[in-house]
Short mmCIF file of C-alpha atoms in Angstrom, two decimals:
data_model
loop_
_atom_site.label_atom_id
_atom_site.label_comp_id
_atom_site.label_asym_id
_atom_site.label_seq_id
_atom_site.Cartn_x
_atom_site.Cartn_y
_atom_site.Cartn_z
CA UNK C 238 226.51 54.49 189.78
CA UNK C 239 225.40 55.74 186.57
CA UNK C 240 223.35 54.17 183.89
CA UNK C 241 222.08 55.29 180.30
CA UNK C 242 218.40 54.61 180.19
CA UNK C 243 217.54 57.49 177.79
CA UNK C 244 219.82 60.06 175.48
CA UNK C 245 218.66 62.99 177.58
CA UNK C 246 220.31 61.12 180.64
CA UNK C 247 223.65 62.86 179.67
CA UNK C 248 223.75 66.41 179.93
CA UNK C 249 225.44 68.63 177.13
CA UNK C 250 228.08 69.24 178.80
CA UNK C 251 228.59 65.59 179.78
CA UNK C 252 228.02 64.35 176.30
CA UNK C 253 230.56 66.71 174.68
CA UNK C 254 232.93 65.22 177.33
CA UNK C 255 231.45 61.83 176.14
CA UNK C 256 232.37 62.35 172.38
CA UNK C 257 235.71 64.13 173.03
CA UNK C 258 236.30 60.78 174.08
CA UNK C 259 235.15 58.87 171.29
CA UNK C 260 237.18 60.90 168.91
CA UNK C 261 240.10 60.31 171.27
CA UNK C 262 239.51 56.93 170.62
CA UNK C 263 239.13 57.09 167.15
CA UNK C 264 242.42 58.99 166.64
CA UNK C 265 244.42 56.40 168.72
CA UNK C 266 242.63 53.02 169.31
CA UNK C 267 246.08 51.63 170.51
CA UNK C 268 246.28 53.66 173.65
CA UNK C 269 242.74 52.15 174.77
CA UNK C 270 243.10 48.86 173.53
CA UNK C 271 243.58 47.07 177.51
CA UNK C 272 241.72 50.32 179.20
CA UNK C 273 238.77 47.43 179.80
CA UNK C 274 241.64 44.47 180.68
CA UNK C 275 239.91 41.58 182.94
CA UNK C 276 236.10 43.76 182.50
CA UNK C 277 233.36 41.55 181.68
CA UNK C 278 230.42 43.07 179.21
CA UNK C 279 226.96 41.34 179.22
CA UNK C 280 225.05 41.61 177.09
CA UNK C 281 221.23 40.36 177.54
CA UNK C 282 219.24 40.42 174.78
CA UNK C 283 215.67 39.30 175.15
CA UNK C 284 214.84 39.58 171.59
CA UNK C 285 217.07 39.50 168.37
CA UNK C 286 219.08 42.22 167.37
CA UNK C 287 222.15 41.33 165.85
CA UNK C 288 224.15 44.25 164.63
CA UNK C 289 223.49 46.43 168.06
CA UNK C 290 224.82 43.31 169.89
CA UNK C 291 227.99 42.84 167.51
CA UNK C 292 228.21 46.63 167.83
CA UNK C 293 228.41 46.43 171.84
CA UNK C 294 230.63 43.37 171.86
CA UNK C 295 233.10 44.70 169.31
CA UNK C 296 233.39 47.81 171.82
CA UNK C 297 234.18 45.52 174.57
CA UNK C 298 236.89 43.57 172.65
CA UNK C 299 238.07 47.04 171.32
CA UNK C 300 238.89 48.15 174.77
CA UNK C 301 240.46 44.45 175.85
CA UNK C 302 237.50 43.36 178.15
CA UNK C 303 235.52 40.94 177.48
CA UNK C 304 231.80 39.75 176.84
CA UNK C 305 228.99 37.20 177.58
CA UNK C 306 225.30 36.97 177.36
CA UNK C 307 222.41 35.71 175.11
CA UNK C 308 220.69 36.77 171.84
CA UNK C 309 217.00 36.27 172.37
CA UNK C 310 214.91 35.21 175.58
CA UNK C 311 215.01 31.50 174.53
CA UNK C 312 218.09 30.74 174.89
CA UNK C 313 218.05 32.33 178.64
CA UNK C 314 216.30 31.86 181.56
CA UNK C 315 213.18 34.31 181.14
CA UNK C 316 211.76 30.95 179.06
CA UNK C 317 211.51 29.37 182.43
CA UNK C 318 209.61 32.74 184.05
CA UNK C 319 212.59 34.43 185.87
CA UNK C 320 211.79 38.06 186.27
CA UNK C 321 214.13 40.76 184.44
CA UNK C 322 214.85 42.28 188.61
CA UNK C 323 216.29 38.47 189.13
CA UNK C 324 218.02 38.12 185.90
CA UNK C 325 220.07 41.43 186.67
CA UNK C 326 220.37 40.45 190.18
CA UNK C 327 222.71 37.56 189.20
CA UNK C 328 223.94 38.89 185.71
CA UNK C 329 225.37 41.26 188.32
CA UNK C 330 227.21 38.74 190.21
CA UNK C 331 229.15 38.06 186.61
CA UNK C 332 229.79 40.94 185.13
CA UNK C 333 230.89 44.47 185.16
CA UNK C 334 228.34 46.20 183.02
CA UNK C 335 225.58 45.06 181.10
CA UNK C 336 223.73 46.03 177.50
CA UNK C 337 220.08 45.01 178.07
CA UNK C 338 217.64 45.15 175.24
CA UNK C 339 214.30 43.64 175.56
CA UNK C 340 210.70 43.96 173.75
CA UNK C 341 209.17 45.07 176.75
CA UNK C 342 209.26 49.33 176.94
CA UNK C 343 210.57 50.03 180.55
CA UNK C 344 213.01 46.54 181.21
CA UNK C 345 216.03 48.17 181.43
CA UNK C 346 215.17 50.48 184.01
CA UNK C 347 213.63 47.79 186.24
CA UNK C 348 216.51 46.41 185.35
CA UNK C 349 218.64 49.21 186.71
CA UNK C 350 216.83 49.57 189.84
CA UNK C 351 218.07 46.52 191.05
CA UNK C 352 221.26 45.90 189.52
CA UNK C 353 224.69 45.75 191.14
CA UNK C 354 226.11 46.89 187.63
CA UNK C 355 225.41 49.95 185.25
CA UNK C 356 222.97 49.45 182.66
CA UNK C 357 223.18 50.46 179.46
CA UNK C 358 219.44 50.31 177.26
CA UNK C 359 220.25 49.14 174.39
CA UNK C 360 216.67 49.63 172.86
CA UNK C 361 213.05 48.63 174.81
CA UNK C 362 210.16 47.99 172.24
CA UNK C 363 209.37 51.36 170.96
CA UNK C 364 210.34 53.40 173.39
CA UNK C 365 214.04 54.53 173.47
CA UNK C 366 217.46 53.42 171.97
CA UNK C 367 219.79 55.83 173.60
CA UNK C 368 222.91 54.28 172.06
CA UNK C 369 221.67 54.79 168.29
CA UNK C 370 220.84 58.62 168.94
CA UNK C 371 224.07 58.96 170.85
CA UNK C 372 225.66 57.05 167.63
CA UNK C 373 223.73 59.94 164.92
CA UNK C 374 224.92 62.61 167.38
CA UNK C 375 229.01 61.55 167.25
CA UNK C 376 228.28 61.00 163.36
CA UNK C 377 227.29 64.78 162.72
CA UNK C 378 229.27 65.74 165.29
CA UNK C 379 232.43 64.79 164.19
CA UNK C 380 231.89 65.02 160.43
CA UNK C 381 230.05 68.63 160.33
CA UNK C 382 232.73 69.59 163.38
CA UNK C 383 229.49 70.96 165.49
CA UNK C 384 226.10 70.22 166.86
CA UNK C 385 224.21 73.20 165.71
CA UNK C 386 223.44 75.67 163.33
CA UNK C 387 222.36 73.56 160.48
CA UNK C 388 219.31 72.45 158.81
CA UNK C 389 218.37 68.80 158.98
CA UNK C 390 215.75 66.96 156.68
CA UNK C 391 214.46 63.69 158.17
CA UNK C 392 212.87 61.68 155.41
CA UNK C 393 210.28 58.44 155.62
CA UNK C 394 208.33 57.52 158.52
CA UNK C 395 208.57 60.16 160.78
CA UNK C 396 205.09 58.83 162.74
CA UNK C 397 206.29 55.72 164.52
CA UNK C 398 210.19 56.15 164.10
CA UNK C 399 211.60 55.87 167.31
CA UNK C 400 215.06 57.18 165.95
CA UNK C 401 213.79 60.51 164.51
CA UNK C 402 211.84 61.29 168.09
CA UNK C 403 214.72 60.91 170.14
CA UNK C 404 217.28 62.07 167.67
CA UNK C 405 214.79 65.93 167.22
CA UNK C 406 214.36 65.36 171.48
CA UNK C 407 218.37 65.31 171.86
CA UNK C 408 218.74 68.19 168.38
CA UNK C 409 216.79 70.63 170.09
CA UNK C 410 219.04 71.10 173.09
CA UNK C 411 221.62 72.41 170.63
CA UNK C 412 220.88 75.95 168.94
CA UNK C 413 220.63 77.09 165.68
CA UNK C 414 218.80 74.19 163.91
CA UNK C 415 216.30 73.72 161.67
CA UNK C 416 213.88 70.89 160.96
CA UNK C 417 212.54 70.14 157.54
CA UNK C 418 210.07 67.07 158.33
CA UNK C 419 209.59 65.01 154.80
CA UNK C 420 206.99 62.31 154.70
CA UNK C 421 203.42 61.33 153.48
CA UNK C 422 200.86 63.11 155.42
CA UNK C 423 200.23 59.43 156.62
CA UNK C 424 203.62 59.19 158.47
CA UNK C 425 203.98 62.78 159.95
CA UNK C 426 205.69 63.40 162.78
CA UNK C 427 203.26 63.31 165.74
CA UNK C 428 201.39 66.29 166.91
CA UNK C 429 203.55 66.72 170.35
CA UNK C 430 206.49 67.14 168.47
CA UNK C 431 205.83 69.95 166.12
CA UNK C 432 204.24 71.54 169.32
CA UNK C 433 207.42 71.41 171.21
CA UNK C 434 209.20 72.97 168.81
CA UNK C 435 206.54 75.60 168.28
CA UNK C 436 206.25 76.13 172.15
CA UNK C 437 210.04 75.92 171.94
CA UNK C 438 210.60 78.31 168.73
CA UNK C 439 212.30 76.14 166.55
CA UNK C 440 211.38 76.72 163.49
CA UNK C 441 210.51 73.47 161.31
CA UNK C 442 208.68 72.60 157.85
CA UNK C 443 206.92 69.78 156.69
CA UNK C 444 207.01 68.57 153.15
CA UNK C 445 205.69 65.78 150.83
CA UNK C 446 208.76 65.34 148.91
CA UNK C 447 212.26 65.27 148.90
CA UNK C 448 213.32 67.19 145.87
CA UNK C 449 211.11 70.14 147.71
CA UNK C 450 213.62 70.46 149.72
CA UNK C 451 216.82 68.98 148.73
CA UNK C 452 219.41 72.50 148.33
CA UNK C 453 218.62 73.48 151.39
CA UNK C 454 219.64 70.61 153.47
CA UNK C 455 222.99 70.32 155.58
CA UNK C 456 221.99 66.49 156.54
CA UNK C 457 219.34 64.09 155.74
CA UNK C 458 218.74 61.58 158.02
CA UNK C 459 216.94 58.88 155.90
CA UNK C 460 214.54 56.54 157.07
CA UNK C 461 212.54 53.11 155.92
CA UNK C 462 209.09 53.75 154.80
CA UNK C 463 207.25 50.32 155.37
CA UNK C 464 204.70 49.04 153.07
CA UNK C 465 202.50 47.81 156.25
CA UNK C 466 202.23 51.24 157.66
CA UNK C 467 199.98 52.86 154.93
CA UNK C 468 196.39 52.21 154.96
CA UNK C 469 196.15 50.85 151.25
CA UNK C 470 198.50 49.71 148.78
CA UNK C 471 197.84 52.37 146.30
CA UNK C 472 199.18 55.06 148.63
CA UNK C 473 202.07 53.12 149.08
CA UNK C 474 203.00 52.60 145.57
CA UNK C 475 202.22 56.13 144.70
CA UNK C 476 203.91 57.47 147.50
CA UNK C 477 206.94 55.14 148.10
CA UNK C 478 209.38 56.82 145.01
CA UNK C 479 209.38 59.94 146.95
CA UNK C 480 211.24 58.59 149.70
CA UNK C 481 214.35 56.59 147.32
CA UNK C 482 217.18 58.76 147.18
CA UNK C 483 219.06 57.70 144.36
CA UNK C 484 221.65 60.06 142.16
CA UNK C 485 219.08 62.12 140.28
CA UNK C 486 217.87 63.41 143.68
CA UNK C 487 220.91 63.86 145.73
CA UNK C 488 222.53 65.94 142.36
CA UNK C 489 219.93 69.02 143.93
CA UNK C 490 221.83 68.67 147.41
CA UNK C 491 224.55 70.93 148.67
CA UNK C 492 228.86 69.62 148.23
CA UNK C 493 229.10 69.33 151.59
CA UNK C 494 225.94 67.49 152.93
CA UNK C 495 225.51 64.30 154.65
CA UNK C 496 223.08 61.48 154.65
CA UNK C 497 222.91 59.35 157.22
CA UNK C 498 220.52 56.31 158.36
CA UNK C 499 220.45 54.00 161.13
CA UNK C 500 220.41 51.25 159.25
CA UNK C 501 219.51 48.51 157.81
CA UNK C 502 218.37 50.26 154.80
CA UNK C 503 215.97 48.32 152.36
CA UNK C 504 215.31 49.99 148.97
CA UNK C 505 215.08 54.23 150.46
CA UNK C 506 218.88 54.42 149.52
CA UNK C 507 219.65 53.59 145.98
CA UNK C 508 222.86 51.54 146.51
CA UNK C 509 224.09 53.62 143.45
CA UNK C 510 224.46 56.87 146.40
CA UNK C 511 227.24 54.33 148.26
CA UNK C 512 229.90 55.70 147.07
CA UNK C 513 228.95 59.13 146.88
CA UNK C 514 231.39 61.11 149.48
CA UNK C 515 227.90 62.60 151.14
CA UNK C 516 226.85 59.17 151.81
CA UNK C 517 228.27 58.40 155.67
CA UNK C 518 225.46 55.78 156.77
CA UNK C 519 228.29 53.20 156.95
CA UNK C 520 230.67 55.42 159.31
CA UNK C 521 227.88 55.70 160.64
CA UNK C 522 228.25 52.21 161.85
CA UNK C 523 231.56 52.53 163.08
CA UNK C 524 230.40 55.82 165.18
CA UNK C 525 228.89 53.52 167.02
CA UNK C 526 231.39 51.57 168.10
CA UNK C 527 233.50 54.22 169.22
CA UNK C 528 230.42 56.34 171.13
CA UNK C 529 229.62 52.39 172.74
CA UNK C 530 233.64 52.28 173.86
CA UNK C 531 233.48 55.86 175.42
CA UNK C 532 230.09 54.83 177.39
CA UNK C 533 231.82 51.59 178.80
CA UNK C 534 234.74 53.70 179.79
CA UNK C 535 232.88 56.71 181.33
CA UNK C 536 230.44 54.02 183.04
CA UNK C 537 232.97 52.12 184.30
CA UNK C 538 234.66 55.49 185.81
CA UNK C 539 238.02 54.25 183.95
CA UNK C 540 237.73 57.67 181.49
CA UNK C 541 236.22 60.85 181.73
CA UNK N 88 166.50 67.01 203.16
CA UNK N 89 168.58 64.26 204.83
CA UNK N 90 170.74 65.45 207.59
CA UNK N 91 173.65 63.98 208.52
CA UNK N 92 175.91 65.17 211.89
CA UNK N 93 178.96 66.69 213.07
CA UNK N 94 182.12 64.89 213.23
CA UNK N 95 184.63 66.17 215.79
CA UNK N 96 187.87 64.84 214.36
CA UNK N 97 188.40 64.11 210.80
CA UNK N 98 188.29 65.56 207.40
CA UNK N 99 184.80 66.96 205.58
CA UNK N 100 185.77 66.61 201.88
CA UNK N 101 183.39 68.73 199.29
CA UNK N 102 183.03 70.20 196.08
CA UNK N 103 183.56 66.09 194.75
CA UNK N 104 181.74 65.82 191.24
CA UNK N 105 178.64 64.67 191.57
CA UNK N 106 179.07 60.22 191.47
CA UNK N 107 182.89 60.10 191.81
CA UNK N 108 182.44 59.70 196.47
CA UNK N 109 182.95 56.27 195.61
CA UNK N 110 185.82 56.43 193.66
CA UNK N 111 187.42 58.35 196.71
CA UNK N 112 186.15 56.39 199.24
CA UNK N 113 188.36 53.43 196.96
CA UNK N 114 191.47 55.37 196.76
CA UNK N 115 191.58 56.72 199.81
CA UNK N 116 191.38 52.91 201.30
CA UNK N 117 188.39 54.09 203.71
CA UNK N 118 187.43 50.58 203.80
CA UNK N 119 190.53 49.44 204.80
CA UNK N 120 190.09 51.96 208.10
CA UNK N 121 187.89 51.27 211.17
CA UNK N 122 186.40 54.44 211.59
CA UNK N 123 182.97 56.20 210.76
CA UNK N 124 182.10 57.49 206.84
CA UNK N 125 179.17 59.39 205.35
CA UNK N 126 179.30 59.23 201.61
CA UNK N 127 176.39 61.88 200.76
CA UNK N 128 175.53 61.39 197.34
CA UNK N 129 174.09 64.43 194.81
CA UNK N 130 174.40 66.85 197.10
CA UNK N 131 172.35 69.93 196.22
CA UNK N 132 175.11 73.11 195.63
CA UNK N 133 174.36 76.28 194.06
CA UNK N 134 178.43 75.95 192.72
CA UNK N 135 177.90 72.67 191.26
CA UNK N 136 174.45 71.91 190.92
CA UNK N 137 175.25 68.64 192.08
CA UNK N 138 177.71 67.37 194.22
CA UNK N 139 179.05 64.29 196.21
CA UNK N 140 180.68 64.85 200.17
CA UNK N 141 182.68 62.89 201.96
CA UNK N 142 182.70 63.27 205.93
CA UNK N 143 185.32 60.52 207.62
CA UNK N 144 186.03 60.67 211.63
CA UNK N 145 189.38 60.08 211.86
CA UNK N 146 193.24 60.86 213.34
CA UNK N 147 194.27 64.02 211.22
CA UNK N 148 197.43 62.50 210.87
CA UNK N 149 196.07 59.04 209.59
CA UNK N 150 195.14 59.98 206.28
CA UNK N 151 197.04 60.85 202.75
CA UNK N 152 194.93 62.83 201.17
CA UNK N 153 197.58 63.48 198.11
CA UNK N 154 195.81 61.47 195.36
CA UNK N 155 193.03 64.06 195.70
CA UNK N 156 194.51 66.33 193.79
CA UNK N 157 194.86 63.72 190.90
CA UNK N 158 191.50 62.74 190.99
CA UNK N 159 189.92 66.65 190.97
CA UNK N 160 191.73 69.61 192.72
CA UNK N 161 188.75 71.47 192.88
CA UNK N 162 187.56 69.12 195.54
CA UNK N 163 187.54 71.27 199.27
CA UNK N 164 189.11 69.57 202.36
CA UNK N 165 188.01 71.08 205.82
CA UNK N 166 190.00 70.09 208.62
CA UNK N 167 187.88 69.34 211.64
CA UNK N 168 189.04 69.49 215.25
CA UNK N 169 186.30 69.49 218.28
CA UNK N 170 184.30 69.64 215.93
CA UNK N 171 185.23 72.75 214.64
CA UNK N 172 186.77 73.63 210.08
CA UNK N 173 190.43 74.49 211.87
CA UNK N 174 191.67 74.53 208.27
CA UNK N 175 191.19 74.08 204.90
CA UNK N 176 194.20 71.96 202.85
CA UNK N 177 195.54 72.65 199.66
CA UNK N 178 195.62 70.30 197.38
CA UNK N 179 198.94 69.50 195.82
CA UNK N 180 200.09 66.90 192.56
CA UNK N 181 202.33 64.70 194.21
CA UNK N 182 205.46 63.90 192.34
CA UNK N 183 205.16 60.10 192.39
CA UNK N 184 201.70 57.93 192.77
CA UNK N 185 202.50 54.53 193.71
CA UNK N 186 200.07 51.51 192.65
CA UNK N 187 197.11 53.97 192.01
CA UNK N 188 197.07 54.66 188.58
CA UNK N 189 197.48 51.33 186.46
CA UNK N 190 199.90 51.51 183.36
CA UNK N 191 197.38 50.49 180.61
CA UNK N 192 200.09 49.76 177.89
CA UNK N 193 200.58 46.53 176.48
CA UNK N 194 204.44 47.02 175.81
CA UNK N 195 205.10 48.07 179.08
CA UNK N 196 207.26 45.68 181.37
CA UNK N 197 204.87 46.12 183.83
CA UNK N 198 202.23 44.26 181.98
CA UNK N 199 204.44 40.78 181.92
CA UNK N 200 205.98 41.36 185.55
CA UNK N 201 203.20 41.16 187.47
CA UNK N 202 204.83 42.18 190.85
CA UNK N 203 205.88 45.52 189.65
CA UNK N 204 204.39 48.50 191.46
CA UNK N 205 202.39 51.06 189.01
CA UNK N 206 204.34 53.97 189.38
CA UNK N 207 203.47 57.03 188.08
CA UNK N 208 205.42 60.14 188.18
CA UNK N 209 204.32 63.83 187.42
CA UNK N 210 206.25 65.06 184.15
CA UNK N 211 204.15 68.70 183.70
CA UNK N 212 202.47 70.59 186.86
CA UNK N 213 200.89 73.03 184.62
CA UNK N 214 198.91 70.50 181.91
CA UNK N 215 198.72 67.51 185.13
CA UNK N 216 200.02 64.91 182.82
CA UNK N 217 201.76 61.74 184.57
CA UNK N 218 203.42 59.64 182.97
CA UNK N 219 204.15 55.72 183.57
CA UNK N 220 207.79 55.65 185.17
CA UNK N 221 208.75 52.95 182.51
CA UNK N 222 207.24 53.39 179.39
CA UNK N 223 206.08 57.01 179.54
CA UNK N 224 203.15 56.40 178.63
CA UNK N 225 200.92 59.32 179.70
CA UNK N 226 198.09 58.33 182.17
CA UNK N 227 194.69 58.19 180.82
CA UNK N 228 191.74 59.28 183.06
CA UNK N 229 190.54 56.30 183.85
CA UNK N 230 191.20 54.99 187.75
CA UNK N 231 191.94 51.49 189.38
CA UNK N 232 192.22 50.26 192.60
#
C-alpha cells in the first residue's frame, strides 16, 4: 500500500505517469467521473484549512466517490485525548483513503504506520505539503509543456516558506534549471539550500529586487512577505514594495512567462496582474484538483 | 596508579573522551545488567591526554554496542575471551536508533503523543547527521536516556 507523505515519495518516472494522468483527466473529466463509484474519502483535519479540504473533497466528488471527516480537532475526537495511531485505526474501518492534515510535523506518518488505508499528507505544521508542490509541478508542467530547462524566480519569504523548499527539493531532480532567489536579506533562503545546489551544481542567484531580475525569468513563483517576520517595522515598510508585482513590474517580463502562487495572496499580487494572460495562480487552483484526482486514483490502484 | 584486573569474558571499551563513561554506561543499559563494571575515570593516555574506560564482564553476544558509534567512533572496543583482546570491533552508524536520541522539537507529533518511540534514522553517513523519523529535524548533540 502506498502513501504520499512527502513530494520526493514519487519518483520521476512515477510522477510523469502521475500527471499524464491528470491531464488525461483534464482533457475528459466525463470518462472518470464514477472511476471512484461507492469510494469513501476522509478527510481529517486537525486544524483549519479550508481551501486544501474543498480542494480534496471536490476531487473525490469529481471522480463519483464520496467524502467525510472533520475541519479542525474540536469538532473530533482528539478533544477528548484519542491518539492520531487510534484515530486512523478506526477512520480506517470507514473509509477508503484518507487526507490527514494536522499542526503537529510528523502526524501523518504515524498516521500511516498504522492505518488500514493510504494516507495522503495534506500539510503537517511546517514541515511538508506534498499535494501543493505536486499541484506547482502539474501547473508548469502542463502550461510550459516540460519540467526543465527554464529559469525560475521565487519572490518573498524564501526563509520559512515551506512551499519554495519543497517546490526547489522536487525542481532540482529535473535538469536544466535555474534559480534566481529574490527576497530581503532577512528572508533568504536558508543556508542548506543554496549549499545543495552548490554541492549539486545548480547554478542559482540571489537578489534584493524584482525588477533586477524580471527579463530573465520563465516563471515566478510569488510568495507572501509577512509583516511579523521582519525584525522592525521600518524594514518592512521599506522593503515590502519590492515584493508587489503589479503592471509596471511585470511590463519588464518575457510574453510567455508565468506567475504562479499558492495562494491566498494578500497585497504581493496587484489584483490589476489578474487578468494578465501570464497570471495562472488561479489555474493554479484547479491543478490541484486534477493532480488530487490522479493521486486518489493511482492510490487506490484504480489508474496508473 | 590504581589498578584494576582482567576480565575473561566481556568487552574493554577505550579511547572514551575523558567524562562521557557515564553517559555509556546509561546507554548501554549496564545498570539494567547483572554483571561486573569498572568505569575508570581520566585515564592517563599519551593519545588523549585524558581518557575514560569502560571494562564490563559479560556474554559477547549480550551486548549492542551500535549506539557507540553515535556517541564517538573513535572509541576502541576489545573483545575479550579467556581473558585474552580476540578482536577489536568496528564501529558502525546504525541506520535506525530507537528511543535513544529524544526528538527535541516542539512541532513534532512526538512531543503531544507521549507513547511514541524516538526514532531516529541516519540520513548522511559521511557528515553523521540523523534525523527525527517524523519531523526531520536533525539531532542535536545532546543525549537522553
Amino acid at each position: 500500500m502506498r502513501h504520499l507523505m512527502n513530494p520526493l515519495d514519487f519518483s520521476v518516472e512515477e510522477l510523469d505517469r502521475l500527471f499524464d494522468l491528470a491531464n488525461r483527466i483534464e482533457k475528459d473529466p466525463a470518462r472518470y467521473a464514477h472511476a471512484c463509484d461507492g469510494k469513501k474519502l476522509a478527510t481529517c483535519f486537525y486544524e483549519p484549512s479550508t481551501r486544501t479540504r474543498l480542494s480534496f473533497e471536490a476531487a473525490m466528488l469529481n471522480l463519483g466517490g464520496q467524502v467525510l471527516g472533520f475541519s479542525d480537532a474540536a469538532s473530533s475526537s482528539a478533544a477528548k485525548g484519542e491518539s492520531v495511531s487510534d484515530t486512523i485505526r478506526i477512520i480506517s474501518c470507514y473509509a477508503d483513503i484518507c487526507a490527514m492534515r494536522h499542526p503537529k510535523e510528523g502526524a501523518p506518518m504515524v498516521a500511516a504506520e498504522r492505518s488500514g488505508i493510504p494516507v495522503i499528507n495534506a500539510g503537517d505544521g511546517g514541515h511538508q505539503h506534498p499535494t501543493q508542490t505536486l499541484t506547482d509541478l502539474l501547473t508548469i508542467r502542463s502550461l510550459k509543456g516540460r519540467l526543465g530547462s527554464f529559469t525560475i524566480g521565487l519572490c518573498g519569504d524564501l526563509k520559512f516558506g515551506r512551499t519554495v523548499h519543497s517546490l526547489i527539493n522536487a525542481l532540482i531532480r529535473y535538469t536544466d534549471i535555474r534559480f534566481i532567489f529574490i527576497s530581503p536579506a532577512e528572508l533568504k533562503v536558508p543556508d542548506y539550500i543554496t549549499d545543495m545546489l552548490t554541492e549539486k551544481n545548480i547554478p542559482y542567484e540571489e537578489v534584493i529586487r524584482l525588477e533586477d531580475c524580471m527579463p530573465d525569468l520563465d516563471l515566478l513563483y510569488m510568495t507572501r512577505v509577512q509583516k511579523e517576520r521582519f525584525f522592525n517595522e521600518e524594514d518592512y515598510v521599506r522593503l515590502k514594495d519590492f515584493y508587489i508585482l503589479d503592471k509596471t513590474k511585470l511590463s519588464a517580463a518575457k510574453g510567455d512567462m508565468l506567475v504562479l502562487h499558492p495562494l491566498p495572496r494578500v497585497n504581493e499580487i496587484s489584483v490589476e496582474v489578474d487578468d494578465d494572460p501570464r497570471a495562472v495562480y488561479f489555474k493554479q487552483a484547479q491543478y490541484g484538483v486534477y493532480v488530487r484526482m490522479a493521486l486518489i486514483l493511482t492510490l487506490l490502484g484504480i489508474e496508473n | 596508579m590504581l589498578n584494576v584486573g582482567k576480565i575473561e569474558e566481556g568487552f574493554v571499551l577505550d579511547h572514551i573522551e575523558a567524562g562521557k563513561s557515564l553517559e555509556i554506561y546509561h546507554h548501554l543499559k549496564l545498570d539494567k545488567l547483572d554483571c561486573t563494571v569498572a568505569i575508570i575515570k581520566n585515564a592517563r593516555s599519551n593519545k588523549m591526554g585524558k581518557k575514560d574506560i569502560l571494562k564490563v564482564e559479560c556474554d559477547v553476544n549480550t551486548l549492542n554496542l551500535d549506539i557507540l558509534a553515535v556517541i564517538d567512533h573513535n572509541i576502541t572496543v576489545n573483545v575479550i575471551k579467556d581473558g585474552e583482546i580476540v578482536d577489536k570491533k568496528e564501529l558502525v552508524l546504525p541506520r535506525e536508533i530507537h528511543n535513544v536520541l529524544k526528538c527535541k522539537n516542539p512541532r513534532c507529533i512526538t512531543s503531544i503523543e507521549q507513547e511514541l518511540p524516538h526514532i531516529f534514522v541516519l540520513a548522511d553517513e559521511e557528515k553523521e547527521i540523523y534525523r527525527c523519523k517524523y519531523c526531520e529535524e536533525k539531532a542535536g548533540n545532546s543525549f537522553t536516556w
